[in-house]
mmCIF file of C-alpha atoms in Angstrom:
data_model
loop_
_atom_site.group_PDB
_atom_site.id
_atom_site.type_symbol
_atom_site.label_atom_id
_atom_site.label_comp_id
_atom_site.label_asym_id
_atom_site.label_seq_id
_atom_site.Cartn_x
_atom_site.Cartn_y
_atom_site.Cartn_z
ATOM 1 C CA UNK A 18 -21.716 106.905 82.438
ATOM 2 C CA UNK A 19 -20.286 103.348 83.182
ATOM 3 C CA UNK A 20 -16.778 103.614 83.181
ATOM 4 C CA UNK A 21 -15.400 99.706 82.148
ATOM 5 C CA UNK A 22 -12.995 97.580 84.013
ATOM 6 C CA UNK A 23 -10.873 95.004 82.324
ATOM 7 C CA UNK A 24 -9.849 91.846 84.838
ATOM 8 C CA UNK A 25 -6.244 90.563 83.886
ATOM 9 C CA UNK A 26 -2.687 89.204 84.832
ATOM 10 C CA UNK A 27 -0.648 92.097 85.941
ATOM 11 C CA UNK A 28 2.662 92.652 84.043
ATOM 12 C CA UNK A 29 5.554 94.821 84.403
ATOM 13 C CA UNK A 30 4.541 97.670 84.118
ATOM 14 C CA UNK A 31 1.528 97.373 86.910
ATOM 15 C CA UNK A 32 4.318 97.398 89.657
ATOM 16 C CA UNK A 33 4.413 100.318 90.512
ATOM 17 C CA UNK A 34 0.591 101.593 89.719
ATOM 18 C CA UNK A 35 -0.364 98.860 92.246
ATOM 19 C CA UNK A 36 2.174 100.014 94.852
ATOM 20 C CA UNK A 37 0.392 103.095 94.821
ATOM 21 C CA UNK A 38 -3.243 101.064 94.868
ATOM 22 C CA UNK A 39 -1.595 100.037 97.598
ATOM 23 C CA UNK A 40 -0.480 102.716 99.616
ATOM 24 C CA UNK A 41 -3.076 104.624 98.867
ATOM 25 C CA UNK A 42 -6.201 102.158 100.395
ATOM 26 C CA UNK A 43 -5.161 102.610 104.251
ATOM 27 C CA UNK A 44 -5.112 99.854 105.289
ATOM 28 C CA UNK A 45 -3.140 96.998 103.436
ATOM 29 C CA UNK A 46 0.672 97.131 105.102
ATOM 30 C CA UNK A 47 2.693 98.100 102.224
ATOM 31 C CA UNK A 48 5.991 96.424 100.581
ATOM 32 C CA UNK A 49 8.427 96.724 99.148
ATOM 33 C CA UNK A 50 7.662 97.743 94.737
ATOM 34 C CA UNK A 51 10.564 95.024 94.402
ATOM 35 C CA UNK A 52 7.819 92.980 96.004
ATOM 36 C CA UNK A 53 5.379 93.995 93.953
ATOM 37 C CA UNK A 54 7.782 93.865 90.227
ATOM 38 C CA UNK A 55 8.117 90.374 91.019
ATOM 39 C CA UNK A 56 3.934 89.502 91.655
ATOM 40 C CA UNK A 57 3.537 91.065 87.836
ATOM 41 C CA UNK A 58 5.845 88.925 86.557
ATOM 42 C CA UNK A 59 7.238 86.439 88.822
ATOM 43 C CA UNK A 60 3.802 85.239 90.490
ATOM 44 C CA UNK A 61 0.910 87.044 87.931
ATOM 45 C CA UNK A 62 -1.071 83.115 87.166
ATOM 46 C CA UNK A 63 -1.750 83.864 90.666
ATOM 47 C CA UNK A 64 -2.886 87.635 91.337
ATOM 48 C CA UNK A 65 -4.728 89.825 89.061
ATOM 49 C CA UNK A 66 -5.241 93.689 88.388
ATOM 50 C CA UNK A 67 -8.296 96.045 87.353
ATOM 51 C CA UNK A 68 -7.664 98.071 84.558
ATOM 52 C CA UNK A 69 -9.488 101.558 83.733
ATOM 53 C CA UNK A 70 -8.406 102.653 81.458
ATOM 54 C CA UNK A 71 -4.399 103.309 82.120
ATOM 55 C CA UNK A 72 -5.104 102.957 86.293
ATOM 56 C CA UNK A 73 -4.618 100.004 88.661
ATOM 57 C CA UNK A 74 -8.605 100.084 90.313
ATOM 58 C CA UNK A 75 -7.666 97.112 92.044
ATOM 59 C CA UNK A 76 -5.888 94.270 92.953
ATOM 60 C CA UNK A 77 -5.421 91.145 93.952
ATOM 61 C CA UNK A 78 -2.289 89.247 95.112
ATOM 62 C CA UNK A 79 -2.069 85.247 95.328
ATOM 63 C CA UNK A 80 0.633 82.357 95.603
ATOM 64 C CA UNK A 81 -0.204 78.446 95.548
ATOM 65 C CA UNK A 82 0.819 77.289 99.198
ATOM 66 C CA UNK A 83 4.579 75.790 98.781
ATOM 67 C CA UNK A 84 3.274 72.412 100.868
ATOM 68 C CA UNK A 85 -0.079 72.063 98.804
ATOM 69 C CA UNK A 86 -0.587 72.960 95.646
ATOM 70 C CA UNK A 87 -4.138 72.735 96.470
ATOM 71 C CA UNK A 88 -4.041 75.791 98.353
ATOM 72 C CA UNK A 89 -4.151 79.387 96.489
ATOM 73 C CA UNK A 90 -3.171 81.579 98.823
ATOM 74 C CA UNK A 91 -4.446 85.385 98.893
ATOM 75 C CA UNK A 92 -1.831 87.792 100.136
ATOM 76 C CA UNK A 93 -2.982 90.333 99.661
ATOM 77 C CA UNK A 94 -6.781 92.826 98.544
ATOM 78 C CA UNK A 95 -6.563 96.536 96.847
ATOM 79 C CA UNK A 96 -9.777 98.718 95.573
ATOM 80 C CA UNK A 97 -9.456 101.757 95.171
ATOM 81 C CA UNK A 98 -12.179 104.246 97.090
ATOM 82 C CA UNK A 99 -14.100 105.126 93.963
ATOM 83 C CA UNK A 100 -14.549 100.739 92.759
ATOM 84 C CA UNK A 101 -15.624 99.949 95.951
ATOM 85 C CA UNK A 102 -18.624 98.254 97.179
ATOM 86 C CA UNK A 103 -19.246 97.071 93.790
ATOM 87 C CA UNK A 104 -18.164 93.734 94.399
ATOM 88 C CA UNK A 105 -14.655 93.809 91.847
ATOM 89 C CA UNK A 106 -12.619 92.726 94.901
ATOM 90 C CA UNK A 107 -14.371 88.872 94.949
ATOM 91 C CA UNK A 108 -14.388 89.019 91.017
ATOM 92 C CA UNK A 109 -10.524 89.224 91.280
ATOM 93 C CA UNK A 110 -9.962 86.171 93.084
ATOM 94 C CA UNK A 111 -12.991 84.600 91.037
ATOM 95 C CA UNK A 112 -10.981 85.289 88.015
ATOM 96 C CA UNK A 113 -7.852 84.018 89.313
ATOM 97 C CA UNK A 114 -9.300 81.163 89.956
ATOM 98 C CA UNK A 115 -10.662 79.977 86.414
ATOM 99 C CA UNK A 116 -8.203 79.961 85.499
ATOM 100 C CA UNK A 117 -5.870 77.180 83.420
ATOM 101 C CA UNK A 118 -3.045 77.389 86.047
ATOM 102 C CA UNK A 119 -5.391 77.107 88.713
ATOM 103 C CA UNK A 120 -7.547 74.298 87.438
ATOM 104 C CA UNK A 121 -6.016 71.554 91.102
ATOM 105 C CA UNK A 122 -6.884 74.579 93.358
ATOM 106 C CA UNK A 123 -9.259 73.826 95.962
ATOM 107 C CA UNK A 124 -8.900 75.590 98.682
ATOM 108 C CA UNK A 125 -8.247 79.597 99.931
ATOM 109 C CA UNK A 126 -5.912 80.415 102.659
ATOM 110 C CA UNK A 127 -6.193 83.839 103.842
ATOM 111 C CA UNK A 128 -4.954 86.017 106.770
ATOM 112 C CA UNK A 129 -6.592 88.228 108.429
ATOM 113 C CA UNK A 130 -6.895 90.826 111.178
ATOM 114 C CA UNK A 131 -9.501 91.214 113.111
ATOM 115 C CA UNK A 132 -10.262 95.374 113.082
ATOM 116 C CA UNK A 133 -10.672 94.436 109.154
ATOM 117 C CA UNK A 134 -14.268 93.298 109.356
ATOM 118 C CA UNK A 135 -14.784 94.533 105.612
ATOM 119 C CA UNK A 136 -12.085 91.141 104.273
ATOM 120 C CA UNK A 137 -14.009 89.096 106.323
ATOM 121 C CA UNK A 138 -17.136 89.735 104.707
ATOM 122 C CA UNK A 139 -15.553 90.080 101.433
ATOM 123 C CA UNK A 140 -14.300 85.841 102.370
ATOM 124 C CA UNK A 141 -17.081 84.732 104.151
ATOM 125 C CA UNK A 142 -19.219 86.179 100.873
ATOM 126 C CA UNK A 143 -16.692 83.979 98.672
ATOM 127 C CA UNK A 144 -17.483 81.268 101.242
ATOM 128 C CA UNK A 145 -20.772 80.818 100.268
ATOM 129 C CA UNK A 146 -20.668 82.289 96.731
ATOM 130 C CA UNK A 147 -18.727 79.349 96.303
ATOM 131 C CA UNK A 148 -20.912 76.867 97.871
ATOM 132 C CA UNK A 149 -18.182 75.562 101.017
ATOM 133 C CA UNK A 150 -17.494 76.240 104.837
ATOM 134 C CA UNK A 151 -14.942 78.909 106.033
ATOM 135 C CA UNK A 152 -12.805 78.059 109.327
ATOM 136 C CA UNK A 153 -10.160 80.378 111.315
ATOM 137 C CA UNK A 154 -8.000 79.289 113.473
ATOM 138 C CA UNK A 155 -4.742 81.637 115.143
ATOM 139 C CA UNK A 156 -1.719 82.250 113.426
ATOM 140 C CA UNK A 157 0.631 84.868 112.991
ATOM 141 C CA UNK A 158 0.248 86.666 117.234
ATOM 142 C CA UNK A 159 1.461 89.953 117.512
ATOM 143 C CA UNK A 160 4.320 88.624 119.095
ATOM 144 C CA UNK A 161 5.777 87.088 115.900
ATOM 145 C CA UNK A 162 5.934 90.763 114.463
ATOM 146 C CA UNK A 163 8.984 93.267 115.212
ATOM 147 C CA UNK A 164 6.869 96.246 114.772
ATOM 148 C CA UNK A 165 3.000 96.844 116.240
ATOM 149 C CA UNK A 166 1.240 94.164 114.032
ATOM 150 C CA UNK A 167 -2.529 92.926 115.094
ATOM 151 C CA UNK A 168 -3.032 89.290 115.157
ATOM 152 C CA UNK A 169 -3.758 87.462 111.666
ATOM 153 C CA UNK A 170 -6.215 84.741 112.418
ATOM 154 C CA UNK A 171 -5.825 82.261 109.180
ATOM 155 C CA UNK A 172 -9.040 81.801 107.074
ATOM 156 C CA UNK A 173 -9.265 77.604 105.077
ATOM 157 C CA UNK A 174 -12.351 77.906 102.447
ATOM 158 C CA UNK A 175 -13.152 75.021 100.833
ATOM 159 C CA UNK A 176 -12.811 72.411 99.185
ATOM 160 C CA UNK A 177 -14.330 74.324 96.408
ATOM 161 C CA UNK A 178 -14.587 72.870 92.902
ATOM 162 C CA UNK A 179 -12.840 75.080 90.926
ATOM 163 C CA UNK A 180 -15.021 77.653 88.684
#
C-alpha cells in the first residue's frame, strides 16, 4: 500500500509537528517552538512540508536572503526516518522553487556541518538536477558558537533557471 504525500506550504498548526519532527531526527539543531511558528506563518512562502494524512513527514525551512533576493537560503531539511531514501528532501526544495514568489531566485545557499554527508549528497544531487555547479567555502567556525558545535560550511548552488 502506497502512502499519499502532499507537499504544501506550512500552516500555523503544523509548527508543533515540525518541532517534533526536527527533534526526532536526532541530527538537526532544535530551535524554539516559537521559531517554527514564525516559519509556518511569516516564512511559509519559502518553507515546505510533506503532509502524510495528519502527520508531517518532511520539512524544509528557508528564506530569501536579506541582502540578495536571488538567493534562497535553505536553513533546515528534515525527513521522518520512515520516508528517508525516497527523494523527499529534494522534492520539498523543488516545490519551493516552483512557486511564483520564488521566480527571481537563481541560487540556493545552505550551510552543512562536515560530518553531515547525507545533507552534502542531497545538495550535490540537487545541483546536478538543476544543471549547475556547487561551490563551498568556510562560513561559521567552531569558535563562533557558544556551545560545542561543528563548523558550518557554506554551499552555493547556481545560477540556475528557476523550476
